[in-house]
Amino acid sequence: MRSRLSSHLFLLFALAAIEVVGYIAIHRAALIRGYETSLIGAGRDLLIYLPIVVMAFWLTRAKKFKGSWTLYTTAILLFSIGMLAQYRLYSDPEYNARNKAAARMEKTETLRMRYINENYDAAKRQMMGLSPTPPPKDAEVRVKEADYTIANALLSSYTWIPVISLVAFGLAFSFCASDRFLSWIQRNSFIIVLLTLIPLAVAIVSSSAGKAAGNTTPWEPAKVPFLLGFAGILTARYKDLARTYWGIPRARDIVPLVVMAIIPFIPFFALKDFGQMLIFSGAYATLYLVAVRRWPQLLLFVGSVMLVISILVVGALPRNIQEQFPLLPTIARPIQKMLPARIQQRFHLWLDGFDPPSPEESWWKKDFEEALDKDPRMKELAGQSEAMKRSVNTDVWFDKLAFQPAQAIFGIASGKTTGRGLGLGFPEVIPIADSDYVYAAIAEEMGLAGGALVVLAVLIFVIAGIRTSIEARDMFTKLCAAGLTAFMGIQALVNIGGITRALPMTGITLPFVSHGGFSLITSFAMLGMLMAFSHRNAKDAKAGARVKREPESATSLEAVQ
């Protein structure tokens, strides 16, 4: 099944059929709530399967693909789940409404009248001032028609981003399947990283809080050149790293790696994007562990990483948790002063998010005072008494930071095992449910079963990526495949872990499922690279087997003679 398109093509058509059922369910649920979903939007989404299937045939016919189709099928599965979630959210008039309260009231009134018409008898209806006879079913509620036109679909980013993503996939595969291109990348890896910093710096200066137009992250495509650069320099020096003293490599061997590893953290640290820093740290650590195979070095490296993580965690713990352990507040105080406020906020949200910090807490005081300056009425209430100040502080905390994670947790809990049903939940109350919190929207309406399906698909994808790395015949390909797999696996882990409060929330998208900005384009480009490496592995294995058979045939011929 590994190199056969037919089996995986059947799975792709099955996904399209299940997607149709999902769109019908969302449409019926929308009618219950008094609005109509767009058939044009649904048709646009289903037409995206056409280039997906065309791309599969292109790989087979034009590129003679011999690698693992599991990577492609699991990626499309995640993409399909995300597409269904996007359609559900953007069909809801409340999600993008400027006046969300009015949109919610309109839906609530529709549901209320539907319940009255279905369950109240004539006496109850007359007591409410209604006609004793309920209206016909086709006229009992007023359905808000969809205003999504063909022009909207053609101009929408949700049309062009998937198309561009598939183009990026094809280009990445074509380039990375070429030995000449990979050799050129390996020779010029450091220069590529330095050149990548130029547009990245411009994007950072022109963006607001790390976000550009359309709420996109402009440095998302920079992941690939940074990874290739680090893999290239590690490939050139991994043999020298074996020469160690007490498990520590020589300075001239380790310093270039440290410099290359630090470069991506400069823009992320300037923007305080610690989610991206966490992903890069995990990916680079994975590359180092793959390249270095001596136990003293591995133990020293893993121990150092664990020490750094322990120091950060101890310093970021909320004060009430630190006070439960002797001497811990004394140890944590100097570390806490060095940590940025954003990290301390994330850890407080993670460990004690439903208990607001004190208004005098150093990492929260600035945000609290800024919120009061924007609302003179709230500032006046806070100045009346300490009790009122604490009450205002609670409102500001949940309005500014804790609202999203709280709503996500409530949604996941309400989904239970099988979910509320497509279109019947309330993921629209989460402000960015289509991007960072898309897993919460899936888990609410599809339940534990839908959430587990996403996790299982990610696991299968990661296992296929690890297999691709293991089967690689050269170190550069091995490191690239391991790094790409680590990028997407760790990103999924951080996203799902943050939403479920297993980890601090970092504002990272879910690969292939979140469809906004550069995230989807980068994910498909990485998929194309992984499949190119898998294809190269299969070709190398086939060539090796052919070479092995030829000497055996020659030996047999000599014996006959």
Coordinates of C-alpha atoms in Angstrom, one line a residue:
M1 CA 0.0 0.0 0.0
R2 CA 3.0 2.2 0.4
S3 CA 3.6 3.2 -3.2
R4 CA 0.2 2.4 -4.7
L5 CA -1.9 5.4 -5.5
S6 CA -5.1 3.4 -5.9
S7 CA -5.7 2.7 -2.2
H8 CA -5.0 6.3 -1.2
L9 CA -7.0 7.7 -4.0
F10 CA -10.0 5.7 -2.7
L11 CA -9.4 7.3 0.7
L12 CA -9.3 10.8 -0.9
F13 CA -12.7 10.2 -2.6
A14 CA -14.1 8.8 0.7
L15 CA -12.9 12.0 2.4
A16 CA -14.7 14.1 -0.2
A17 CA -17.9 12.1 0.3
I18 CA -17.7 12.5 4.1
E19 CA -17.1 16.2 3.6
V20 CA -20.3 16.5 1.6
V21 CA -22.2 14.8 4.5
G22 CA -20.6 17.3 6.8
Y23 CA -21.7 20.3 4.7
I24 CA -25.3 19.0 4.6
A25 CA -25.3 18.7 8.4
I26 CA -24.0 22.2 8.8
H27 CA -26.6 23.5 6.4
R28 CA -29.5 21.8 8.2
A29 CA -28.2 23.0 11.6
A30 CA -28.0 26.6 10.3
L31 CA -31.6 26.5 9.1
I32 CA -32.6 25.5 12.7
R33 CA -30.9 28.6 13.9
G34 CA -32.5 30.9 11.4
Y35 CA -29.8 31.4 8.8
E36 CA -28.7 29.8 5.5
T37 CA -25.2 28.6 4.7
S38 CA -23.7 29.4 1.3
L39 CA -24.0 26.7 -1.3
I40 CA -21.4 28.7 -3.3
G41 CA -18.9 28.4 -0.4
A42 CA -19.6 24.7 -0.1
G43 CA -19.1 24.2 -3.8
R44 CA -15.9 26.1 -3.7
D45 CA -14.5 23.9 -0.9
L46 CA -15.5 20.7 -2.7
L47 CA -13.9 21.9 -5.9
I48 CA -10.6 22.2 -4.0
Y49 CA -10.5 18.3 -4.1
L50 CA -10.0 18.5 -7.8
P51 CA -6.5 20.0 -7.7
I52 CA -5.7 17.7 -4.8
V53 CA -6.5 14.6 -6.9
V54 CA -4.8 16.2 -10.0
M55 CA -1.7 16.7 -7.8
A56 CA -1.7 13.1 -6.9
F57 CA -1.9 12.0 -10.5
W58 CA 0.9 14.5 -11.4
L59 CA 3.1 12.9 -8.8
T60 CA 2.4 9.5 -10.2
R61 CA 2.5 10.1 -13.9
A62 CA 5.0 13.0 -14.3
K63 CA 7.3 12.5 -11.3
K64 CA 7.0 8.7 -11.1
F65 CA 6.5 9.0 -7.3
K66 CA 7.7 5.9 -5.4
G67 CA 7.6 7.1 -1.8
S68 CA 5.1 7.0 1.0
W69 CA 1.5 8.2 0.2
T70 CA 0.7 8.1 3.9
L71 CA 2.2 11.6 4.2
Y72 CA -0.1 13.0 1.5
T73 CA -3.3 11.2 2.7
T74 CA -3.0 12.2 6.4
A75 CA -2.2 15.8 5.4
I76 CA -5.3 16.0 3.2
L77 CA -7.4 14.4 6.1
L78 CA -6.2 17.2 8.4
F79 CA -6.9 19.8 5.7
S80 CA -10.4 18.4 5.2
I81 CA -11.2 18.6 8.9
G82 CA -10.0 22.2 8.9
M83 CA -12.0 23.1 5.8
L84 CA -15.1 21.8 7.5
A85 CA -14.4 23.8 10.6
Q86 CA -13.7 27.0 8.6
Y87 CA -17.0 26.6 6.7
R88 CA -18.9 26.1 9.9
L89 CA -17.5 29.2 11.5
Y90 CA -17.7 31.6 8.6
S91 CA -21.2 30.5 7.7
D92 CA -22.4 31.7 11.1
P93 CA -23.4 35.4 11.0
E94 CA -22.4 35.9 14.6
Y95 CA -18.7 34.9 14.1
N96 CA -17.7 37.9 11.9
A97 CA -20.5 40.3 13.0
R98 CA -19.5 43.7 14.3
N99 CA -22.4 43.6 16.8
K100 CA -22.1 40.0 18.1
A101 CA -24.7 40.6 20.8
A102 CA -27.4 41.5 18.2
A103 CA -26.5 38.5 16.0
R104 CA -26.6 36.2 19.0
M105 CA -30.0 37.7 20.1
E106 CA -31.4 37.1 16.6
K107 CA -30.4 33.4 16.6
T108 CA -31.7 33.0 20.2
E109 CA -35.1 34.5 19.2
T110 CA -35.3 32.1 16.2
L111 CA -34.6 29.1 18.5
R112 CA -37.1 30.3 21.1
M113 CA -39.9 30.7 18.6
R114 CA -39.1 27.3 17.0
Y115 CA -39.3 25.7 20.5
I116 CA -42.6 27.5 21.2
N117 CA -44.2 26.4 17.9
E118 CA -43.1 22.8 18.4
N119 CA -43.9 22.3 22.1
Y120 CA -46.5 24.8 23.4
D121 CA -50.2 24.0 23.2
A122 CA -53.0 26.5 22.2
A123 CA -53.6 27.7 25.8
K124 CA -49.9 28.5 26.4
R125 CA -49.6 30.3 23.1
Q126 CA -52.6 32.5 23.9
M127 CA -51.2 33.3 27.3
M128 CA -48.1 34.6 25.5
G129 CA -50.2 36.7 23.1
L130 CA -49.6 34.4 20.1
S131 CA -52.0 32.8 17.8
P132 CA -53.4 29.5 19.2
T133 CA -52.6 27.8 15.9
P134 CA -48.8 27.5 15.1
P135 CA -47.8 28.7 11.6
P136 CA -46.9 26.1 8.9
K137 CA -43.4 24.6 9.3
D138 CA -42.2 26.3 6.1
A139 CA -43.2 29.7 7.4
E140 CA -42.7 29.4 11.2
V141 CA -39.3 31.2 11.2
R142 CA -37.7 33.7 9.0
V143 CA -34.4 32.4 7.5
K144 CA -31.6 34.8 6.9
E145 CA -30.4 34.2 3.3
A146 CA -26.6 33.8 2.6
D147 CA -25.1 36.8 0.9
Y148 CA -21.9 35.0 -0.3
T149 CA -21.6 35.5 -4.0
I150 CA -19.4 34.0 -6.7
A151 CA -17.3 37.2 -6.7
N152 CA -16.8 36.8 -3.0
A153 CA -15.6 33.2 -3.5
L154 CA -13.2 34.2 -6.3
L155 CA -11.6 37.0 -4.3
S156 CA -11.5 35.2 -1.0
S157 CA -8.2 34.3 0.6
Y158 CA -9.9 31.0 1.6
T159 CA -10.0 30.2 -2.1
W160 CA -6.5 31.3 -3.1
I161 CA -4.5 30.2 -0.1
P162 CA -5.3 26.5 -0.6
V163 CA -4.5 26.9 -4.3
I164 CA -1.2 28.7 -3.6
S165 CA -0.5 26.0 -0.9
L166 CA -0.8 23.2 -3.5
V167 CA 1.4 25.2 -5.9
A168 CA 4.0 25.6 -3.1
F169 CA 3.7 21.8 -2.5
G170 CA 4.5 21.0 -6.2
L171 CA 7.4 23.5 -6.3
A172 CA 8.9 22.1 -3.1
F173 CA 8.6 18.6 -4.3
S174 CA 10.2 19.4 -7.7
F175 CA 13.2 21.2 -6.2
C176 CA 13.9 18.8 -3.4
A177 CA 13.7 15.8 -5.6
S178 CA 16.8 17.2 -7.5
D179 CA 20.3 16.2 -6.3
R180 CA 21.7 19.4 -7.8
F181 CA 19.3 21.7 -5.9
L182 CA 20.0 19.9 -2.5
S183 CA 23.8 20.1 -3.1
W184 CA 23.5 23.8 -3.9
I185 CA 21.4 24.4 -0.7
Q186 CA 23.9 22.5 1.4
R187 CA 26.9 24.5 0.1
N188 CA 25.1 27.9 0.5
S189 CA 23.0 27.2 3.6
F190 CA 24.5 30.0 5.8
I191 CA 24.1 32.6 3.0
I192 CA 20.5 31.6 2.5
V193 CA 19.8 32.1 6.2
L194 CA 21.4 35.6 6.2
L195 CA 19.4 36.6 3.1
T196 CA 16.2 35.4 4.7
L197 CA 16.8 37.8 7.6
I198 CA 16.4 40.8 5.2
P199 CA 12.7 40.4 4.2
L200 CA 12.0 39.0 7.7
A201 CA 13.3 42.2 9.3
V202 CA 11.2 44.3 7.0
A203 CA 8.1 42.3 7.7
I204 CA 8.7 42.6 11.5
V205 CA 9.2 46.4 11.3
S206 CA 6.1 46.8 9.2
S207 CA 3.9 44.4 11.2
S208 CA 1.9 45.2 14.4
A209 CA 2.6 42.9 17.3
G210 CA 4.0 40.3 14.9
K211 CA 0.9 40.3 12.7
A212 CA 0.6 41.7 9.2
A213 CA -2.4 42.4 7.1
G214 CA -5.1 39.8 7.4
N215 CA -3.8 38.6 10.8
T216 CA -0.9 36.7 9.1
T217 CA 2.5 35.8 10.6
P218 CA 5.0 37.1 8.0
W219 CA 7.9 35.0 9.2
E220 CA 6.1 31.7 8.8
P221 CA 7.8 30.9 5.5
A222 CA 11.2 31.6 7.1
K223 CA 11.0 28.3 8.9
V224 CA 12.2 26.3 5.8
P225 CA 15.4 28.3 5.0
F226 CA 16.3 28.4 8.7
L227 CA 15.9 24.7 8.9
L228 CA 17.9 24.0 5.7
G229 CA 20.6 26.3 7.0
F230 CA 21.0 24.6 10.3
A231 CA 20.8 21.1 8.7
G232 CA 23.5 22.2 6.2
I233 CA 26.0 23.4 8.7
L234 CA 25.3 20.4 11.0
T235 CA 25.9 18.0 8.1
A236 CA 29.3 19.6 7.4
R237 CA 30.3 19.3 11.1
Y238 CA 28.5 16.4 12.7
K239 CA 31.6 14.1 12.4
D240 CA 33.8 16.7 14.2
L241 CA 31.2 16.8 17.0
A242 CA 32.3 13.3 18.0
R243 CA 35.6 14.6 19.2
T244 CA 34.7 15.7 22.7
Y245 CA 36.2 16.3 26.1
W246 CA 33.9 15.0 29.0
G247 CA 31.1 15.0 26.5
I248 CA 31.6 18.6 25.4
P249 CA 32.6 19.2 21.7
R250 CA 35.4 21.5 20.8
A251 CA 34.7 25.3 20.6
R252 CA 35.6 25.6 16.9
D253 CA 33.0 22.8 16.1
I254 CA 30.2 23.9 18.3
V255 CA 30.4 27.7 17.9
P256 CA 29.1 27.8 14.3
L257 CA 26.2 25.6 15.3
V258 CA 25.3 27.9 18.2
V259 CA 25.5 31.0 16.0
M260 CA 23.3 29.4 13.4
A261 CA 20.8 28.2 16.1
I262 CA 20.6 31.7 17.7
I263 CA 19.9 33.6 14.5
P264 CA 16.1 32.7 14.2
F265 CA 15.6 33.6 17.8
I266 CA 16.5 37.2 17.4
P267 CA 13.3 38.3 15.6
F268 CA 11.2 36.1 17.7
F269 CA 12.6 37.4 20.9
A270 CA 12.2 41.0 19.7
L271 CA 8.5 40.3 19.1
K272 CA 8.2 38.1 22.2
D273 CA 6.8 35.3 20.0
F274 CA 7.8 32.5 22.4
G275 CA 5.6 30.0 20.7
Q276 CA 7.8 30.1 17.6
M277 CA 10.9 30.0 19.8
L278 CA 9.7 26.9 21.5
I279 CA 9.1 25.2 18.1
F280 CA 12.5 26.2 16.8
S281 CA 14.2 25.0 20.0
G282 CA 12.4 21.6 19.7
A283 CA 13.3 21.2 16.0
Y284 CA 16.9 22.2 16.5
A285 CA 17.3 19.9 19.5
T286 CA 15.8 17.1 17.4
L287 CA 18.4 17.7 14.6
Y288 CA 21.2 17.7 17.1
L289 CA 20.1 14.4 18.6
V290 CA 19.8 12.8 15.2
A291 CA 23.3 14.0 14.1
V292 CA 25.1 13.2 17.3
R293 CA 25.0 9.5 18.4
R294 CA 27.5 9.3 21.3
W295 CA 25.8 8.7 24.6
P296 CA 28.0 11.2 26.7
Q297 CA 27.0 14.0 24.3
L298 CA 23.4 13.0 24.2
L299 CA 23.1 12.8 28.0
L300 CA 24.9 16.1 28.4
F301 CA 22.7 17.8 25.8
V302 CA 19.4 16.4 27.2
G303 CA 20.4 17.3 30.8
S304 CA 21.2 20.9 29.7
V305 CA 17.9 21.3 28.0
M306 CA 16.0 19.9 31.0
L307 CA 17.9 22.3 33.3
V308 CA 17.0 25.3 31.2
I309 CA 13.4 24.3 31.0
S310 CA 13.3 23.7 34.8
I311 CA 14.8 27.1 35.5
L312 CA 12.2 28.8 33.2
V313 CA 9.3 26.9 34.7
V314 CA 10.4 27.6 38.3
G315 CA 10.7 31.3 37.5
A316 CA 7.3 31.5 35.7
L317 CA 5.3 29.7 38.3
P318 CA 2.5 31.8 39.9
R319 CA 3.5 33.1 43.4
N320 CA 0.8 31.2 45.2
I321 CA 2.2 27.9 43.8
Q322 CA 5.8 28.8 44.6
E323 CA 4.8 29.5 48.3
Q324 CA 3.7 25.9 48.7
F325 CA 7.3 24.6 48.5
P326 CA 10.1 25.7 50.9
L327 CA 12.9 27.9 49.5
L328 CA 11.2 28.0 46.0
P329 CA 10.1 31.6 46.2
T330 CA 13.7 32.6 47.1
I331 CA 15.2 30.7 44.2
A332 CA 12.5 31.9 41.7
R333 CA 12.6 35.6 42.6
P334 CA 15.8 36.5 40.6
I335 CA 14.7 34.3 37.7
Q336 CA 11.2 35.8 37.7
K337 CA 12.6 39.4 37.4
M338 CA 14.5 38.4 34.2
L339 CA 11.5 36.7 32.5
P340 CA 9.4 38.8 30.2
A341 CA 5.9 39.6 31.3
R342 CA 4.4 37.6 28.4
I343 CA 5.8 34.3 29.6
Q344 CA 4.6 34.9 33.2
Q345 CA 1.1 35.7 31.8
R346 CA 1.1 32.5 29.8
F347 CA 2.1 30.4 32.8
H348 CA -0.5 32.0 35.1
L349 CA -3.1 31.3 32.4
W350 CA -2.0 27.7 32.3
L351 CA -1.7 27.0 36.0
D352 CA -4.2 29.4 37.5
G353 CA -6.1 31.0 34.7
F354 CA -9.5 31.2 36.5
D355 CA -7.9 33.1 39.4
P356 CA -6.9 36.7 38.3
P357 CA -3.5 38.0 39.5
S358 CA -3.3 40.9 41.9
P359 CA -3.5 44.4 40.2
E360 CA -0.1 45.1 41.7
E361 CA 1.6 42.1 40.1
S362 CA 4.6 43.4 38.2
W363 CA 3.8 41.5 34.9
W364 CA 0.1 42.4 35.0
K365 CA 0.1 45.9 36.4
K366 CA 0.9 47.7 33.1
D367 CA -1.9 45.9 31.2
F368 CA -4.4 46.6 34.0
E369 CA -3.6 50.3 34.0
E370 CA -3.8 50.6 30.2
A371 CA -7.2 49.0 30.3
L372 CA -8.3 51.5 33.0
D373 CA -7.0 54.4 30.9
K374 CA -9.0 53.4 27.9
D375 CA -12.2 53.2 30.0
P376 CA -12.7 56.2 32.4
R377 CA -15.9 54.7 33.9
M378 CA -14.0 51.6 34.9
K379 CA -11.2 53.6 36.3
E380 CA -13.6 55.6 38.4
L381 CA -15.1 52.3 39.8
A382 CA -11.7 50.9 40.6
G383 CA -10.9 54.0 42.6
Q384 CA -13.9 53.7 44.9
S385 CA -12.6 50.9 47.1
E386 CA -10.2 47.9 47.2
A387 CA -13.1 45.5 46.8
M388 CA -14.3 47.3 43.7
K389 CA -10.8 47.4 42.4
R390 CA -10.5 43.6 42.7
S391 CA -13.8 43.3 40.9
V392 CA -12.7 45.5 38.1
N393 CA -9.4 43.6 37.9
T394 CA -11.3 40.3 37.5
D395 CA -13.4 41.8 34.6
V396 CA -10.2 43.2 32.9
W397 CA -8.4 39.9 33.3
F398 CA -11.1 37.8 31.7
D399 CA -11.8 40.4 29.0
K400 CA -8.2 40.8 28.0
L401 CA -6.5 37.5 28.5
A402 CA -8.5 34.7 30.0
F403 CA -11.7 34.8 27.9
Q404 CA -10.4 32.8 24.9
P405 CA -8.8 29.9 26.9
A406 CA -11.8 29.8 29.2
Q407 CA -14.3 29.6 26.3
A408 CA -12.2 26.9 24.6
I409 CA -12.2 24.7 27.7
F410 CA -15.9 25.2 28.2
G411 CA -16.5 24.2 24.5
I412 CA -14.3 21.1 24.7
A413 CA -16.0 20.0 28.0
S414 CA -19.5 20.5 26.4
G415 CA -18.6 18.4 23.4
K416 CA -18.1 15.3 25.6
T417 CA -17.6 12.0 23.6
T418 CA -19.4 12.5 20.3
G419 CA -19.8 16.3 20.3
R420 CA -22.8 18.6 20.0
G421 CA -23.1 18.0 16.3
L422 CA -21.9 20.0 13.3
G423 CA -23.4 23.4 13.4
L424 CA -25.1 22.9 16.8
G425 CA -22.3 24.0 19.1
F426 CA -21.2 27.5 20.0
P427 CA -17.5 27.8 18.8
E428 CA -18.4 31.2 17.4
V429 CA -18.0 32.7 20.8
I430 CA -14.2 32.0 20.7
P431 CA -12.7 35.1 19.0
I432 CA -10.1 33.2 16.8
A433 CA -11.6 29.8 16.6
D434 CA -10.7 29.5 12.9
S435 CA -6.9 29.8 13.6
D436 CA -5.2 29.2 16.9
Y437 CA -8.3 27.7 18.6
V438 CA -9.6 25.6 15.8
Y439 CA -9.0 22.4 17.8
A440 CA -11.5 23.7 20.4
A441 CA -14.1 24.2 17.7
I442 CA -13.6 20.7 16.4
A443 CA -13.7 19.1 19.8
E444 CA -16.9 20.9 20.7
E445 CA -18.9 19.9 17.7
M446 CA -17.2 16.5 16.9
G447 CA -16.4 15.6 20.5
L448 CA -13.6 13.5 21.8
A449 CA -14.0 11.3 18.7
G450 CA -13.2 14.2 16.4
G451 CA -10.4 15.5 18.5
A452 CA -8.9 12.0 18.7
L453 CA -9.1 11.7 14.9
V454 CA -7.0 14.9 14.6
V455 CA -4.4 13.6 17.1
L456 CA -4.3 10.2 15.4
A457 CA -3.7 11.8 12.0
V458 CA -0.9 13.9 13.4
L459 CA 0.7 10.9 14.9
I460 CA 0.5 8.9 11.7
F461 CA 2.0 11.8 9.8
V462 CA 4.9 12.1 12.3
I463 CA 5.6 8.4 12.2
A464 CA 5.7 8.5 8.4
G465 CA 8.1 11.5 8.6
I466 CA 10.3 9.7 11.1
R467 CA 10.4 6.7 8.8
T468 CA 11.4 9.0 5.9
S469 CA 14.3 10.3 8.0
I470 CA 15.4 6.8 9.1
E471 CA 15.5 5.5 5.5
A472 CA 17.5 8.5 4.2
R473 CA 20.9 7.5 2.7
D474 CA 22.7 10.8 3.3
M475 CA 22.9 13.0 6.4
F476 CA 21.6 16.2 4.9
T477 CA 18.4 14.5 3.7
K478 CA 18.1 12.7 7.1
L479 CA 18.4 15.9 9.0
C480 CA 16.0 17.8 6.8
A481 CA 13.3 15.1 7.0
A482 CA 13.8 14.9 10.8
G483 CA 13.6 18.7 11.2
L484 CA 10.5 19.1 9.0
T485 CA 8.7 16.3 11.0
A486 CA 9.8 17.9 14.3
F487 CA 8.5 21.3 13.2
M488 CA 5.0 20.1 12.4
G489 CA 4.8 17.5 15.2
I490 CA 5.9 20.0 17.9
Q491 CA 3.7 22.7 16.4
A492 CA 0.7 20.4 16.7
L493 CA 1.7 19.3 20.2
V494 CA 2.1 22.9 21.4
N495 CA -1.2 24.0 19.8
I496 CA -3.3 21.1 21.1
G497 CA -1.5 21.0 24.5
G498 CA -2.1 24.8 24.9
I499 CA -5.8 24.6 24.1
T500 CA -6.4 21.6 26.4
R501 CA -4.2 23.3 29.1
A502 CA -1.7 20.4 29.1
L503 CA 0.9 23.1 28.1
P504 CA 0.9 26.9 28.3
M505 CA -0.9 28.5 25.3
T506 CA 1.4 30.1 22.8
G507 CA -0.8 31.3 19.9
I508 CA 0.5 28.7 17.5
T509 CA -1.6 27.4 14.5
L510 CA -2.4 23.7 14.0
P511 CA -0.6 22.5 10.8
F512 CA -3.0 21.8 7.8
V513 CA -6.1 22.5 9.9
S514 CA -5.7 26.3 10.5
H515 CA -6.2 27.8 7.0
G516 CA -5.3 31.4 7.5
G517 CA -2.2 33.3 6.5
F518 CA 1.1 31.7 5.6
S519 CA 0.6 28.7 7.9
L520 CA -1.1 26.5 5.4
I521 CA 1.3 27.5 2.6
T522 CA 4.3 26.6 4.7
S523 CA 2.7 23.3 5.9
F524 CA 2.1 22.2 2.3
A525 CA 5.6 23.3 1.2
M526 CA 7.1 21.2 4.1
L527 CA 4.8 18.3 3.0
G528 CA 6.2 18.6 -0.6
M529 CA 9.8 18.4 0.8
L530 CA 9.1 15.4 2.9
M531 CA 7.5 13.5 0.0
A532 CA 10.5 14.4 -2.2
F533 CA 12.8 12.9 0.4
S534 CA 10.6 9.8 0.7
H535 CA 10.7 9.5 -3.1
R536 CA 14.5 9.8 -3.1
N537 CA 14.7 7.1 -0.4
A538 CA 12.6 4.7 -2.5
K539 CA 14.7 5.4 -5.6
D540 CA 18.0 4.9 -3.7
A541 CA 16.7 1.6 -2.1
K542 CA 15.6 0.3 -5.6
A543 CA 19.0 1.2 -7.1
G544 CA 20.8 -0.4 -4.2
A545 CA 18.7 -3.6 -4.6
R546 CA 19.5 -3.6 -8.3
V547 CA 23.2 -3.2 -7.7
K548 CA 23.1 -6.0 -5.2
R549 CA 21.3 -8.4 -7.6
E550 CA 23.8 -7.7 -10.5
P551 CA 26.9 -9.2 -8.7
E552 CA 24.8 -12.2 -7.6
S553 CA 23.8 -12.8 -11.2
A554 CA 27.4 -12.4 -12.3
T555 CA 28.6 -14.9 -9.7
S556 CA 25.9 -17.4 -10.8
L557 CA 27.0 -17.1 -14.4
E558 CA 30.6 -17.7 -13.5
A559 CA 29.6 -20.8 -11.6
V560 CA 27.7 -22.2 -14.6
Q561 CA 30.7 -21.5 -16.9

